Short mmCIF file of C-alpha atoms in Angstrom, two decimals:
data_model
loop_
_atom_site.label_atom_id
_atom_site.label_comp_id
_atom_site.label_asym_id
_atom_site.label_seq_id
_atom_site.Cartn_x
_atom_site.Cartn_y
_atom_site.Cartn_z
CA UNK A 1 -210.70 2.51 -149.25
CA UNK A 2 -213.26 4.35 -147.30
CA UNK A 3 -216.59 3.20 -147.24
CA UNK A 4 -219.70 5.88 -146.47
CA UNK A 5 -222.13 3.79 -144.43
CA UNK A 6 -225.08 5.47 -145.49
CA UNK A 7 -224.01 4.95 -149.20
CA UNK A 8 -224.23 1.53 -148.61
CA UNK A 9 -226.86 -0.90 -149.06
CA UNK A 10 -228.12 -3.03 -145.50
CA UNK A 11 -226.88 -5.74 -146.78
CA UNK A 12 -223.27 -4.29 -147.62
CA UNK A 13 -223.46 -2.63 -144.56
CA UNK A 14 -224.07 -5.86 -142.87
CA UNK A 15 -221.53 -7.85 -144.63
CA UNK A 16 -218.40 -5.36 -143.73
CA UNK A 17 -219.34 -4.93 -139.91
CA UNK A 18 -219.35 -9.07 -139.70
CA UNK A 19 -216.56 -9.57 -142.02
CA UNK A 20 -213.92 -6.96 -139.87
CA UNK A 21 -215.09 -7.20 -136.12
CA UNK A 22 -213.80 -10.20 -136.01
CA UNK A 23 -213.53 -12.76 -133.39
CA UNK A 24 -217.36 -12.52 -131.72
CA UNK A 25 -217.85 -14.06 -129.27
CA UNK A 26 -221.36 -16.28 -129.28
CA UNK A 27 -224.51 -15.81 -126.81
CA UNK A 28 -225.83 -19.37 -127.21
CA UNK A 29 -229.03 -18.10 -125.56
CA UNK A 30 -231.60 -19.75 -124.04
CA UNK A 31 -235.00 -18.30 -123.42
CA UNK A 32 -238.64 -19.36 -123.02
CA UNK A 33 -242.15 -17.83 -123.93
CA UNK A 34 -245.05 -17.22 -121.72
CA UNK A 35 -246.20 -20.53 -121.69
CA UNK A 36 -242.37 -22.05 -120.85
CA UNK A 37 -241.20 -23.30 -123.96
CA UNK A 38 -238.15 -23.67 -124.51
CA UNK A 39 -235.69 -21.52 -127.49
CA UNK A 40 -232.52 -21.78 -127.99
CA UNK A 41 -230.02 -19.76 -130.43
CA UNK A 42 -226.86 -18.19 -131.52
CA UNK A 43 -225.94 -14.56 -131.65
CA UNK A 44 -222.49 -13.02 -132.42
CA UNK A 45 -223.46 -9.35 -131.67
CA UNK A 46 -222.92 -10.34 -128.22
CA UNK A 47 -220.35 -8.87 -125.40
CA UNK A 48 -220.10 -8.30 -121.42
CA UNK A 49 -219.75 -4.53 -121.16
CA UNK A 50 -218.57 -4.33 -117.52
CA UNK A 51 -217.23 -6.82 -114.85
CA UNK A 52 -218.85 -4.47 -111.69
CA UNK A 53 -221.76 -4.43 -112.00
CA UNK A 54 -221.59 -7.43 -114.65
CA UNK A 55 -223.24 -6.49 -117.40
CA UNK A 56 -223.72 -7.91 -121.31
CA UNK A 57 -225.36 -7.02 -123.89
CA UNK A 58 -226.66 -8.71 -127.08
CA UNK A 59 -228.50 -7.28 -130.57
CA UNK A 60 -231.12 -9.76 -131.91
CA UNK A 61 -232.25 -8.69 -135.81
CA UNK A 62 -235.61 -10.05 -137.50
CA UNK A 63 -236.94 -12.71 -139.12
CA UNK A 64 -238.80 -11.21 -142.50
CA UNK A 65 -239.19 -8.19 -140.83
CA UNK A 66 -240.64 -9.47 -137.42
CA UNK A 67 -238.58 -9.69 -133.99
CA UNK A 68 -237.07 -12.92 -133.82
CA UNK A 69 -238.14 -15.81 -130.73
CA UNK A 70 -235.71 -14.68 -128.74
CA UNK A 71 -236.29 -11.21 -128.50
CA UNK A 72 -239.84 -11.61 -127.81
CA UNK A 73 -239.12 -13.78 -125.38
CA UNK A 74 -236.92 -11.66 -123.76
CA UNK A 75 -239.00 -8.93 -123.63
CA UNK A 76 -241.97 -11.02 -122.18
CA UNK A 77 -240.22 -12.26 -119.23
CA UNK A 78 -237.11 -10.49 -118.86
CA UNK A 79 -234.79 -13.39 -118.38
CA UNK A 80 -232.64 -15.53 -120.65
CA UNK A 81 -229.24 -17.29 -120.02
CA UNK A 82 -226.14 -17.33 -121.89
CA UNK A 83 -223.94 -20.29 -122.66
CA UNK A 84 -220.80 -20.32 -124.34
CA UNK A 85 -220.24 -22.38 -127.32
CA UNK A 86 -217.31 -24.97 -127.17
CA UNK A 87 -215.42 -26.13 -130.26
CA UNK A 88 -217.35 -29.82 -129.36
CA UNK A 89 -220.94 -28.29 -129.66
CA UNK A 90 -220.15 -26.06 -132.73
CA UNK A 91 -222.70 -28.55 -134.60
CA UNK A 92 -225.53 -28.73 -132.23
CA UNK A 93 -224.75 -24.44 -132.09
CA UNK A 94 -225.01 -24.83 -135.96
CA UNK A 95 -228.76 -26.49 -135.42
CA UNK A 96 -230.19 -24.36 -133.51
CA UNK A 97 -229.32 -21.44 -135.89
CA UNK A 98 -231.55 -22.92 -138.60
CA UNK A 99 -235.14 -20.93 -139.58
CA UNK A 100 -237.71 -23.35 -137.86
CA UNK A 101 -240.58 -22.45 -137.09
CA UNK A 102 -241.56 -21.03 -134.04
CA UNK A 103 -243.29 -24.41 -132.46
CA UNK A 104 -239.94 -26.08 -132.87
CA UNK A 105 -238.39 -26.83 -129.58
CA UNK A 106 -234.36 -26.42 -130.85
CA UNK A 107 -233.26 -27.83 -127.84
CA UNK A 108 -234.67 -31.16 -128.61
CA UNK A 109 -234.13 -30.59 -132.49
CA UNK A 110 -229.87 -30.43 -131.48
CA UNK A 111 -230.20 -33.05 -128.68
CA UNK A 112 -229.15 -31.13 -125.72
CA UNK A 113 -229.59 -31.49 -122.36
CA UNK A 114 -231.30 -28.65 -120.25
CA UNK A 115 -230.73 -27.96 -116.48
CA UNK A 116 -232.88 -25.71 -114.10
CA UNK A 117 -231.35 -22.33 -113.34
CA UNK A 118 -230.34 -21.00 -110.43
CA UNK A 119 -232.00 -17.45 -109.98
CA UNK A 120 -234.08 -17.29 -113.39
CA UNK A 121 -236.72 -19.08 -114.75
CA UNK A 122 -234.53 -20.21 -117.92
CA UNK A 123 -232.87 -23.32 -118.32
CA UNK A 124 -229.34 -23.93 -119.16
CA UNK A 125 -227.24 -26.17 -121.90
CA UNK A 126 -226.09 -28.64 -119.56
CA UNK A 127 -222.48 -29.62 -121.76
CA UNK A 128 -222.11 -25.34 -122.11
CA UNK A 129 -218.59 -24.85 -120.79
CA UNK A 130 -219.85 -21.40 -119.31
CA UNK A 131 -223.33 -19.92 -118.81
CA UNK A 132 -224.56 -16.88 -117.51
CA UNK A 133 -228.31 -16.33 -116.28
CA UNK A 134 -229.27 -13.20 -117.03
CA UNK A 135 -232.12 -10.31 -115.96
CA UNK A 136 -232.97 -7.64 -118.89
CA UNK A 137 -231.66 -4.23 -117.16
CA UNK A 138 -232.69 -2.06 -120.26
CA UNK A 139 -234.50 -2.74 -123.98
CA UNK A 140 -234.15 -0.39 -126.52
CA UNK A 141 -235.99 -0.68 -129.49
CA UNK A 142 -233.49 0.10 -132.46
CA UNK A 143 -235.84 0.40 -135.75
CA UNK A 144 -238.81 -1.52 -134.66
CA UNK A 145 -237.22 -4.79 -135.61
CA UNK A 146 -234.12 -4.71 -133.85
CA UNK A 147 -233.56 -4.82 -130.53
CA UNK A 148 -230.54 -3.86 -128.18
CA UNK A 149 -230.70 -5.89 -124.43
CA UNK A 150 -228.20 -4.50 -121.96
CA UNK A 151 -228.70 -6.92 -119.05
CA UNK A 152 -227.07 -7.67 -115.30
CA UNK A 153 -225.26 -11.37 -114.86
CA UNK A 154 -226.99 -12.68 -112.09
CA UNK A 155 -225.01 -15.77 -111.87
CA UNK A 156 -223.01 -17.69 -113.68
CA UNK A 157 -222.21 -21.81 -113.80
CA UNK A 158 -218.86 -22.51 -114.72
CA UNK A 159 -217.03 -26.22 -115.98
CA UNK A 160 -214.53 -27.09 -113.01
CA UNK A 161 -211.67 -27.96 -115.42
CA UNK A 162 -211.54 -24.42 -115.87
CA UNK A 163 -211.28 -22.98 -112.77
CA UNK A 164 -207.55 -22.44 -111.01
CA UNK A 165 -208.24 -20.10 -108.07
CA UNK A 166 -211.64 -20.02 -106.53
CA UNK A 167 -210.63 -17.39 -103.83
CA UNK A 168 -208.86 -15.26 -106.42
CA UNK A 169 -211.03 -16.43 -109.49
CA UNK A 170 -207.84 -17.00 -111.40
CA UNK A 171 -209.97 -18.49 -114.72
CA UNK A 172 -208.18 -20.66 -117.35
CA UNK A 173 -210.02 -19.78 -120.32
CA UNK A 174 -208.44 -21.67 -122.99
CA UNK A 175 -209.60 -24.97 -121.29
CA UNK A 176 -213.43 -24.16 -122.47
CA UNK A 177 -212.12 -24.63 -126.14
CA UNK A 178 -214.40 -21.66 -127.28
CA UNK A 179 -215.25 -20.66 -130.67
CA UNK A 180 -216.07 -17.17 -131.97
CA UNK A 181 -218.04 -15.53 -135.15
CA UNK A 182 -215.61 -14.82 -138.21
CA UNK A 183 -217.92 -13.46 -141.28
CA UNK A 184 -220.11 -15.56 -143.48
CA UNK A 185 -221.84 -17.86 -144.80
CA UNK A 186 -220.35 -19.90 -141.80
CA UNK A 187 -217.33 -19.59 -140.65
CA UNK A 188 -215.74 -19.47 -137.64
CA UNK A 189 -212.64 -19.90 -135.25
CA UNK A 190 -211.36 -21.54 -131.69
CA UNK A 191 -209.88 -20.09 -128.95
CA UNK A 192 -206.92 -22.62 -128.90
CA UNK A 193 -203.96 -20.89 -128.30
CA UNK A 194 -202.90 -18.09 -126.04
CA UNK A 195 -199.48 -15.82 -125.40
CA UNK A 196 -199.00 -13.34 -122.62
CA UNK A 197 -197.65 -9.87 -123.16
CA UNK A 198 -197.55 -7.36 -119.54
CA UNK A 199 -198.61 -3.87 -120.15
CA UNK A 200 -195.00 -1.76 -118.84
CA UNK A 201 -195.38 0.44 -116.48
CA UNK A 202 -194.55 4.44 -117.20
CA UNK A 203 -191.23 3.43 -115.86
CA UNK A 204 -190.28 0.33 -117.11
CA UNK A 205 -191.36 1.59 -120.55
CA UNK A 206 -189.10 4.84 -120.18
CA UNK A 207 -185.90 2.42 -119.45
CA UNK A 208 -186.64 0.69 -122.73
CA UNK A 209 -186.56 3.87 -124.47
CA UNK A 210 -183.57 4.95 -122.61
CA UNK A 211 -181.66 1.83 -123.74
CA UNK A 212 -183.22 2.13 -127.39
CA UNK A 213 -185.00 -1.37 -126.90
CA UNK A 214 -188.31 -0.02 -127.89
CA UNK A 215 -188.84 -1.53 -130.83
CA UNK A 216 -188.80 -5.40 -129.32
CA UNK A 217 -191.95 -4.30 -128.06
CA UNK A 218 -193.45 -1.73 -130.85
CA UNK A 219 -192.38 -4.61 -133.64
CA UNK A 220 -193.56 -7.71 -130.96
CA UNK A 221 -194.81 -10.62 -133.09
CA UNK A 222 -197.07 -13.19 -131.50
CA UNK A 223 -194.54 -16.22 -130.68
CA UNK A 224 -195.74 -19.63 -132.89
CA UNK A 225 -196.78 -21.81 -130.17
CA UNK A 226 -199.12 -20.89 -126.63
CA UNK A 227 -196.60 -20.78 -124.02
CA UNK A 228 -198.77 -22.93 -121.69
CA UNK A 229 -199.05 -25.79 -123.75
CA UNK A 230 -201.61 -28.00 -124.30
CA UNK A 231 -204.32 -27.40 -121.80
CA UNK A 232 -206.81 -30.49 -120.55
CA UNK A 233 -210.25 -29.59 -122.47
CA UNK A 234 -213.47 -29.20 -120.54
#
């Protein structure tokens, strides 16, 4: 079935982009407002866009027609941090997302612990697995209500558990038991298993064909079990 996005309605149109671009990945994001308090909340339009220079970049939507906390807060001081949601937080995560008002510090409403950054003025979520401080490198103003943030990672804190290879930064990623965005009202998934599958090179991928073994890789099926096994959680 093909669906004609202008024929749509926004909220149809809304409903099949979450509902098929599925796993997001979630900016927990911290920010603060001119005076230094403290927001914190989830968004699943969220992605790094480059590894050199590292860059990500997030969409934050309204709130009855006005820019949401965040976004203003962003664009007042041009800083925020992201932290990664683990499969243990998903409820204080789930807290934050709720429609207080704007005097209601999230942070304190969920219970977490905040911790100083390093080169921004934005604190952290102390039991995130992964955060990333963040300067705003471009704002673009979408429809007046939306706004798209493409910003440079400045610096990132990292749990230890998953770390394998400082020199190399060889990363174990399935030891931050991260969740990602499936499609509403609410749902979700982990990051819990993993399986490995090489690209071939030109060459190797020509022998296959030569030996007519090309279909165990065009018909590969994930195998039922990670091949790492269970992995120590951070």
């Amino acid at each position: 079935m093909y669906f004609d996005m202008k024929a749509l309605s926004p909220e149809q149109r809304s409903n099949l982009v979450h509902s098929t671009v599925i796993p997001r990945p979630i900016a927990w994001v911290s920010s603060c407002d001119g005076s230094g308090a403290v927001n914190v909340a989830p968004f699943s339009f969220f992605n790094v866009m480059s590894g050199d220079p590292p860059l990500l970049c997030l969409c934050i939507g309204s709130r009855s027609g006005e820019p949401k906390d965040t976004a203003r807060n962003i664009i007042e001081r041009g800083e925020f941090v992201v932290n990664l949601v683990s499969a243990p937080m998903a409820g204080r995560m789930t807290v934050t997302s709720i429609d207080f008002d704007a005097q209601v510090n999230e942070a304190l409403e969920a219970g977490l612990q905040m911790l100083p950054g390093q080169q921004v003025s934005i604190p952290r979520i102390a039991s995130s697995p992964c955060s990333m401080e963040c300067r705003v490198r471009q704002l673009i103003d979408i429809d007046g209500v939306r706004t798209f943030i493409l910003a440079d990672i400045v610096g990132t804190h990292l749990c230890e558990e998953a770390i394998v290879d400082v020199t190399r930064m060889f990363i174990d990623p399935t030891s931050m038991a991260l969740i990602g965005r499936l499609h509403s009202p609410g749902w979700y998934c982990e990051v819990s298993a993993d399986f490995q599958m090489p690209t071939p090179t030109p060459q190797a991928w020509q022998s296959l064909k030569a030996q007519g073994r090309e279909q165990e890789l065009l018909a590969w099926r994930e195998p039922s079990t990670s091949q790492t096994g269970a992995k120590e959680r951070c």
